[in-house]
Amino acid sequence: MTRPIAYPSGSWPPRMPADLAAAYCGEASVDVFLRQVKAGSYPQPVVKQGRRQIWAKADLDRAIQPTPDHDIAADVALDL
């Protein structure tokens, strides 16, 4: 079963569980986000205690920061 993502109202917290981290990164679901973490596209959680996993917003910011060789327009076109 696919777990839905959750969008916080207002602002993004500095530490996020998987559902918020997935939403922050713009992924379609938590499962997709976790697969991307495993593949190395996103950082590992800063807290990993059993099933509890927490990601740092600063780490996610670095992972999703556009780079000169990355075509942002291609990402936007995929979302249409």
Coordinates of N, CA and C in Angstrom, one line a residue:
M1 N 0.8 -1.2 0.0 CA 0.0 0.0 0.0 C 0.9 1.2 0.0
T2 N 0.5 2.2 -0.8 CA 1.3 3.5 -0.9 C 0.8 4.4 0.2
R3 N 1.8 5.0 0.9 CA 1.5 5.9 2.0 C 1.4 7.3 1.3
P4 N 0.3 8.1 1.6 CA 0.2 9.4 1.0 C 1.2 10.4 1.7
I5 N 1.5 11.5 1.1 CA 2.4 12.5 1.7 C 1.5 13.5 2.4
A6 N 2.0 14.3 3.3 CA 1.3 15.3 4.1 C 2.0 16.6 3.9
Y7 N 1.2 17.6 3.6 CA 1.7 19.0 3.5 C 1.4 19.8 4.7
P8 N 2.4 20.4 5.3 CA 2.2 21.2 6.5 C 1.6 22.6 6.1
S9 N 0.8 23.1 7.0 CA 0.3 24.5 6.6 C 1.3 25.5 7.2
G10 N 1.7 26.4 6.5 CA 2.6 27.5 7.0 C 4.0 27.3 6.5
S11 N 4.8 26.6 7.3 CA 6.3 26.5 7.0 C 6.7 25.0 7.2
W12 N 8.0 24.8 6.7 CA 8.6 23.5 6.8 C 9.4 23.4 8.1
P13 N 9.3 22.4 8.9 CA 10.1 22.3 10.1 C 11.6 21.9 9.7
P14 N 12.5 22.2 10.6 CA 13.9 21.9 10.3 C 14.2 20.4 10.3
R15 N 13.4 19.6 11.0 CA 13.5 18.2 11.0 C 12.2 17.6 10.6
M16 N 12.2 16.6 9.7 CA 11.0 16.1 9.1 C 11.0 14.6 9.1
P17 N 9.8 14.0 9.4 CA 9.7 12.5 9.2 C 9.5 12.3 7.7
A18 N 9.5 11.0 7.3 CA 9.5 10.7 5.9 C 8.3 11.3 5.1
D19 N 7.1 11.4 5.6 CA 6.0 12.0 4.9 C 6.2 13.4 4.6
L20 N 6.7 14.2 5.5 CA 7.0 15.6 5.3 C 8.2 15.8 4.4
A21 N 9.2 15.0 4.5 CA 10.4 15.1 3.7 C 10.0 14.7 2.2
A22 N 9.2 13.8 2.0 CA 8.7 13.4 0.7 C 8.0 14.6 0.0
A23 N 7.1 15.2 0.8 CA 6.3 16.3 0.3 C 7.3 17.5 0.0
Y24 N 8.2 17.8 0.9 CA 9.2 18.9 0.7 C 10.0 18.7 -0.6
C25 N 10.3 17.5 -0.9 CA 11.1 17.2 -2.1 C 10.3 17.1 -3.3
G26 N 9.0 17.1 -3.2 CA 8.1 17.0 -4.3 C 7.8 15.7 -4.9
E27 N 8.1 14.6 -4.0 CA 7.8 13.3 -4.5 C 6.4 12.9 -4.4
A28 N 6.0 12.0 -5.2 CA 4.6 11.6 -5.3 C 4.1 10.8 -4.1
S29 N 5.0 10.1 -3.4 CA 4.6 9.3 -2.3 C 5.8 9.1 -1.4
V30 N 5.6 8.6 -0.2 CA 6.7 8.3 0.8 C 7.5 7.2 0.2
D31 N 6.8 6.2 -0.4 CA 7.6 5.1 -0.9 C 8.6 5.5 -2.0
V32 N 8.2 6.4 -2.9 CA 9.1 6.9 -3.9 C 10.2 7.6 -3.3
F33 N 9.9 8.4 -2.3 CA 11.0 9.2 -1.6 C 12.0 8.2 -1.0
L34 N 11.5 7.2 -0.3 CA 12.4 6.2 0.4 C 13.2 5.4 -0.6
R35 N 12.7 5.1 -1.8 CA 13.5 4.5 -2.8 C 14.6 5.4 -3.3
Q36 N 14.3 6.7 -3.4 CA 15.3 7.6 -3.9 C 16.4 7.8 -2.8
V37 N 16.0 7.7 -1.5 CA 17.0 7.8 -0.4 C 17.9 6.6 -0.6
K38 N 17.3 5.4 -0.8 CA 18.1 4.2 -0.9 C 19.1 4.3 -2.1
A39 N 18.6 4.9 -3.2 CA 19.4 5.0 -4.4 C 20.5 6.1 -4.3
G40 N 20.4 6.9 -3.3 CA 21.4 8.0 -3.1 C 21.0 9.3 -3.6
S41 N 19.8 9.5 -4.1 CA 19.4 10.8 -4.7 C 19.1 11.8 -3.5
Y42 N 18.7 11.3 -2.4 CA 18.4 12.1 -1.2 C 19.3 11.6 -0.1
P43 N 19.6 12.4 0.9 CA 20.4 12.0 2.0 C 19.8 11.0 2.9
Q44 N 20.6 10.3 3.7 CA 20.1 9.4 4.7 C 19.5 10.2 5.9
P45 N 18.6 9.7 6.7 CA 18.0 10.4 7.8 C 19.1 10.8 8.8
V46 N 18.9 11.9 9.5 CA 19.9 12.2 10.6 C 19.6 11.5 11.9
V47 N 18.3 11.1 12.0 CA 17.9 10.3 13.2 C 17.4 9.0 12.6
K48 N 17.9 7.8 13.1 CA 17.4 6.5 12.6 C 17.4 5.6 13.9
Q49 N 16.2 5.6 14.5 CA 16.0 4.8 15.7 C 14.9 3.8 15.5
G50 N 15.2 2.6 15.1 CA 14.2 1.6 14.8 C 13.4 2.1 13.5
R51 N 12.1 2.2 13.6 CA 11.3 2.7 12.5 C 11.3 4.2 12.4
R52 N 11.7 4.9 13.4 CA 11.7 6.3 13.4 C 12.9 6.9 12.6
Q53 N 12.5 7.7 11.6 CA 13.5 8.3 10.7 C 13.2 9.7 10.5
I54 N 14.2 10.6 10.7 CA 14.0 12.0 10.6 C 15.1 12.6 9.7
W55 N 14.6 13.5 8.8 CA 15.6 14.1 7.8 C 15.7 15.6 8.2
A56 N 16.9 16.1 8.0 CA 17.2 17.5 8.3 C 16.9 18.3 7.0
K57 N 16.1 19.4 7.2 CA 15.7 20.2 6.0 C 17.0 20.7 5.3
A58 N 18.0 21.1 6.1 CA 19.2 21.6 5.4 C 19.9 20.6 4.5
D59 N 19.8 19.3 4.9 CA 20.4 18.2 4.1 C 19.5 18.1 2.8
L60 N 18.2 18.1 3.0 CA 17.3 18.0 1.8 C 17.5 19.2 0.9
D61 N 17.7 20.4 1.5 CA 17.9 21.6 0.6 C 19.1 21.4 -0.3
R62 N 20.2 20.8 0.3 CA 21.4 20.6 -0.5 C 21.2 19.6 -1.6
A63 N 20.3 18.6 -1.3 CA 20.1 17.5 -2.3 C 19.2 18.0 -3.5
I64 N 18.3 19.0 -3.2 CA 17.4 19.4 -4.2 C 17.8 20.8 -4.9
Q65 N 18.9 21.3 -4.4 CA 19.4 22.6 -4.9 C 19.8 22.4 -6.4
P66 N 19.2 23.3 -7.3 CA 19.6 23.2 -8.7 C 21.1 23.4 -8.9
T67 N 21.6 22.7 -9.9 CA 23.0 22.9 -10.3 C 23.1 23.4 -11.7
P68 N 24.2 24.0 -12.1 CA 24.2 24.6 -13.4 C 24.0 23.5 -14.5
D69 N 24.3 22.3 -14.3 CA 24.2 21.3 -15.3 C 22.8 20.6 -15.3
H70 N 21.9 21.0 -14.4 CA 20.6 20.4 -14.2 C 19.6 21.3 -14.9
D71 N 18.8 20.7 -15.7 CA 17.7 21.5 -16.5 C 16.4 21.5 -15.6
I72 N 16.2 22.6 -14.9 CA 15.0 22.7 -14.1 C 13.7 22.6 -15.0
A73 N 13.8 23.2 -16.2 CA 12.6 23.2 -17.0 C 12.2 21.8 -17.4
A74 N 13.1 20.8 -17.5 CA 12.7 19.4 -17.7 C 11.9 18.9 -16.6
D75 N 12.3 19.2 -15.4 CA 11.5 18.7 -14.2 C 10.1 19.3 -14.2
V76 N 10.0 20.5 -14.5 CA 8.7 21.2 -14.6 C 7.8 20.5 -15.7
A77 N 8.4 20.3 -16.8 CA 7.7 19.6 -17.9 C 7.2 18.3 -17.5
L78 N 7.9 17.5 -16.7 CA 7.5 16.2 -16.3 C 6.3 16.3 -15.4
D79 N 6.1 17.3 -14.6 CA 5.0 17.5 -13.7 C 3.7 17.9 -14.4
L80 N 3.8 18.3 -15.7 CA 2.6 18.8 -16.4 C 1.7 17.6 -16.8

